N, CA, C and O atoms as a DFTB+ gen file, in Angstrom:
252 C
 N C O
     1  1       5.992       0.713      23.743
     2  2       6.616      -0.454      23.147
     3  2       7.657      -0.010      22.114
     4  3       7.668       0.985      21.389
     5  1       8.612      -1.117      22.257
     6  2      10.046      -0.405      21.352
     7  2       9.699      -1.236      20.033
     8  3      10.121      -2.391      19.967
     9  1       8.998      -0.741      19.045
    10  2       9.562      -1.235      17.277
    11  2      10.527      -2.134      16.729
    12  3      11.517      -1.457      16.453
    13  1      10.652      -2.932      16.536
    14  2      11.386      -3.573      15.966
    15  2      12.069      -3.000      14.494
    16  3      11.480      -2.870      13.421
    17  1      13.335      -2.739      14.765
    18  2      13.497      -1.649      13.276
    19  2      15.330      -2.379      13.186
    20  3      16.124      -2.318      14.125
    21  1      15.651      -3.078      11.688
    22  2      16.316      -3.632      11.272
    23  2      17.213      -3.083      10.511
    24  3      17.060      -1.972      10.003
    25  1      18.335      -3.880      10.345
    26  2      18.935      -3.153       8.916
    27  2      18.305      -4.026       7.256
    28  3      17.915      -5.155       6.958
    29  1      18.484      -2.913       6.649
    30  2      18.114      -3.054       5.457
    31  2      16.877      -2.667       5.324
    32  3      16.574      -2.403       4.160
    33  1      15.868      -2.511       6.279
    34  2      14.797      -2.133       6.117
    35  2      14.214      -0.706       5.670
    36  3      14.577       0.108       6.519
    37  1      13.554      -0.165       4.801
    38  2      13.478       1.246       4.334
    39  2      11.750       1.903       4.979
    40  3      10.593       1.516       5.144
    41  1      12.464       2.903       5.123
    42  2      11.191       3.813       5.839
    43  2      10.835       5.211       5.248
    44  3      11.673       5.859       4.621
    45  1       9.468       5.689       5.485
    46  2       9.014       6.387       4.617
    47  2       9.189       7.369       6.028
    48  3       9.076       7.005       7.199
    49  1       9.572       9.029       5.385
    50  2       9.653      10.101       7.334
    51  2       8.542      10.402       6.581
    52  3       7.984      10.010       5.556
    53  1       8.413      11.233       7.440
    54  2       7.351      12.362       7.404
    55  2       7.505      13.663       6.343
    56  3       6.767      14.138       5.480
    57  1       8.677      13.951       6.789
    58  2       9.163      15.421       5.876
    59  2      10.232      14.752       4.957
    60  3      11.057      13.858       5.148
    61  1       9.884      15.563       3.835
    62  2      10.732      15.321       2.306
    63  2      12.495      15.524       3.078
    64  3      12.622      16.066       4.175
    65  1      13.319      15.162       2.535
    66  2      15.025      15.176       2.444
    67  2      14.911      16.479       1.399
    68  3      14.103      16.411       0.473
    69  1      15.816      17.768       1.591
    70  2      16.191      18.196       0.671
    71  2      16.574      18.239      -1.206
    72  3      16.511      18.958      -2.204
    73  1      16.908      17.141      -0.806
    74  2      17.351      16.202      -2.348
    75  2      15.953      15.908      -3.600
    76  3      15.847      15.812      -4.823
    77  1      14.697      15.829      -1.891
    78  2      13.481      15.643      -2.915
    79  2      13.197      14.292      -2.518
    80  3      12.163      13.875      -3.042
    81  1      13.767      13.486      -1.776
    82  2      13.636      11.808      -1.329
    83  2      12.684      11.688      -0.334
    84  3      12.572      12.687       0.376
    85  1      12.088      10.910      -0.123
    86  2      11.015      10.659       1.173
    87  2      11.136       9.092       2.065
    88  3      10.588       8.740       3.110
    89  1      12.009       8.434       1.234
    90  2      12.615       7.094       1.716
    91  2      13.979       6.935       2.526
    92  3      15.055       7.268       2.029
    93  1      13.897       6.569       3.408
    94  2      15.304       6.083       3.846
    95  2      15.287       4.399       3.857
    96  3      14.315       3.647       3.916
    97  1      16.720       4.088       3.780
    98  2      17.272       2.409       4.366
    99  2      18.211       2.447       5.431
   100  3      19.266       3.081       5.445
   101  1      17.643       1.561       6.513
   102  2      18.322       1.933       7.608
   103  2      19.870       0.670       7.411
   104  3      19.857      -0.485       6.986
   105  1      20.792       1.332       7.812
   106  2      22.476       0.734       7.512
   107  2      22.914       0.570       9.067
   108  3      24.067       0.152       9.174
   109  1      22.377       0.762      10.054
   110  2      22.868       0.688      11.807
   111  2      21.484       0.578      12.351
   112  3      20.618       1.439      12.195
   113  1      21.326      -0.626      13.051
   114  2      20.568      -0.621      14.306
   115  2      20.844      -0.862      15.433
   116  3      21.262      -1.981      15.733
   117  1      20.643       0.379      16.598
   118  2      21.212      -0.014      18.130
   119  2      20.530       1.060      18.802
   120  3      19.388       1.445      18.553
   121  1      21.175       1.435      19.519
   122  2      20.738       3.119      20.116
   123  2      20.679       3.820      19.562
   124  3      20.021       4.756      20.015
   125  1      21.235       3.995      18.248
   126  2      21.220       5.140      17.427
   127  2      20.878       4.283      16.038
   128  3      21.187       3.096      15.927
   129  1      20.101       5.149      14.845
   130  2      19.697       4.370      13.948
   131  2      20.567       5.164      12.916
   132  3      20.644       6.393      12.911
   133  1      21.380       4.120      11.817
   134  2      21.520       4.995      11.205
   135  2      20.951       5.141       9.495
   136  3      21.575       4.311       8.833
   137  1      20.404       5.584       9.003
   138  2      19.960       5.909       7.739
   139  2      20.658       6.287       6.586
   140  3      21.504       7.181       6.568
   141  1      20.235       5.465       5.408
   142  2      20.676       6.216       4.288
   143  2      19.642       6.955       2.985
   144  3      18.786       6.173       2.570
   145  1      19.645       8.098       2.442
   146  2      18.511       8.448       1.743
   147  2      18.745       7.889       0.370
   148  3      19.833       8.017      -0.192
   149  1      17.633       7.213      -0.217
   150  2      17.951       6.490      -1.475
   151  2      17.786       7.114      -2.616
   152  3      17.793       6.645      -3.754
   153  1      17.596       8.487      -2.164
   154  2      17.677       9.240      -3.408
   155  2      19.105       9.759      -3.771
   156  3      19.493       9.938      -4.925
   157  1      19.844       9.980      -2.631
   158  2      20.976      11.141      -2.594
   159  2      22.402      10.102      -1.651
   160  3      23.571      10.343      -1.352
   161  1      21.673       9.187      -1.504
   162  2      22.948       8.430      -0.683
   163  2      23.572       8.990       0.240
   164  3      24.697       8.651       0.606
   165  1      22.673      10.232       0.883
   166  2      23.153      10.724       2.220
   167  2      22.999       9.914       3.424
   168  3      22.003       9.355       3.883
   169  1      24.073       9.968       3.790
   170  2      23.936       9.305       5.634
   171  2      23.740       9.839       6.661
   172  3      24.569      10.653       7.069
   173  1      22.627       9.563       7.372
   174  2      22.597      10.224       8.756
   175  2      22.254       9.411       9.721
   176  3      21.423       8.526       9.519
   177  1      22.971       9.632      11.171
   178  2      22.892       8.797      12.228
   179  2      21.957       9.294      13.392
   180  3      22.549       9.897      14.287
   181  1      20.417       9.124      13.551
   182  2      19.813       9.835      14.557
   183  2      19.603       9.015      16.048
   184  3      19.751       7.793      16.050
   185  1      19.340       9.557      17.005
   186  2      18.959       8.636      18.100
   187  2      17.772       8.120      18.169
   188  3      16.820       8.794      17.774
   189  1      17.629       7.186      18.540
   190  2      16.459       6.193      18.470
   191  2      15.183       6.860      18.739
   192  3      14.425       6.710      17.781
   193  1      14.774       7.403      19.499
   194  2      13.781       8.460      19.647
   195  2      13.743       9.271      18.650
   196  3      13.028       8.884      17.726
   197  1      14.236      10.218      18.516
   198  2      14.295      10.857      16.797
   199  2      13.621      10.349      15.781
   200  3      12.608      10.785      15.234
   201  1      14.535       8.958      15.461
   202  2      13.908       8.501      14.281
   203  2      12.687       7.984      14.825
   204  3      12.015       7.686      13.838
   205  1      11.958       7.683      15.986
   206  2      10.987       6.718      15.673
   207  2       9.887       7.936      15.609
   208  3       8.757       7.450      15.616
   209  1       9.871       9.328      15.549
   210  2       9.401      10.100      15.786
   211  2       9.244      10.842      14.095
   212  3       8.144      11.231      13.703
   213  1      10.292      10.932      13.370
   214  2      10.261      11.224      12.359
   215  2       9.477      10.320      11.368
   216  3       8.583      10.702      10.613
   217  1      10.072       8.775      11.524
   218  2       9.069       7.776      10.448
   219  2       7.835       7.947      10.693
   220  3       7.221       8.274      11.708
   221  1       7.389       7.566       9.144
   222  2       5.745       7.363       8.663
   223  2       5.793       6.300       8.908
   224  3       5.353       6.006      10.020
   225  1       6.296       5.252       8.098
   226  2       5.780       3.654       7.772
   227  2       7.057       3.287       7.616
   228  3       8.082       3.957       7.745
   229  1       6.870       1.902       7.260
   230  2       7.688       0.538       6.741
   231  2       7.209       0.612       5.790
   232  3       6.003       0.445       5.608
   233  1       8.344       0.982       4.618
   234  2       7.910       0.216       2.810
   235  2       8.079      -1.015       2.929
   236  3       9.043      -1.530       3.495
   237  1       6.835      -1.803       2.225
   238  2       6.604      -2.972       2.088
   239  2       7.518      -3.787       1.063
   240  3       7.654      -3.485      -0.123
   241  1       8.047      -4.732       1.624
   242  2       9.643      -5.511       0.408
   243  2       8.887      -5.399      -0.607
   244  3       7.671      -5.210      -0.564
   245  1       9.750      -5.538      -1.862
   246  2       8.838      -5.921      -2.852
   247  2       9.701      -7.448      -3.648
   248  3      10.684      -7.453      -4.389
   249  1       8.807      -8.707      -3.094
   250  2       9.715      -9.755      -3.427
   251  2       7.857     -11.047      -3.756
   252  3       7.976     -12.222      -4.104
């Protein structure tokens, strides 16, 4: 089953970002997802498989 994975939505990977970040917000959803790290404001564009392979979880909104 394919995930439902949005923009704006932030995800926790598995392995730390260099920077020291463990969160991304995703900025592109299609075939390719693309991410931004909210520690370092790096962008990266992975293929859909990739990322669904790398995420832990969905951070829960906080509203």
């Amino acid at each position: 089953m394919i995930p439902e994975i949005s923009e704006g939505e932030v995800y926790r990977m598995r392995r730390q970002h260099p920077c020291g970040g463990w969160e991304w917000k995703v900025f592109r959803a299609g075939a390719d997802i693309g991410i931004e790290c909210l520690t370092c404001q790096r962008r990266v564009v992975l293929e859909r498989r990739k990322f669904e392979s790398r995420m832990k979880a969905l951070v829960p909104r906080e509203s």
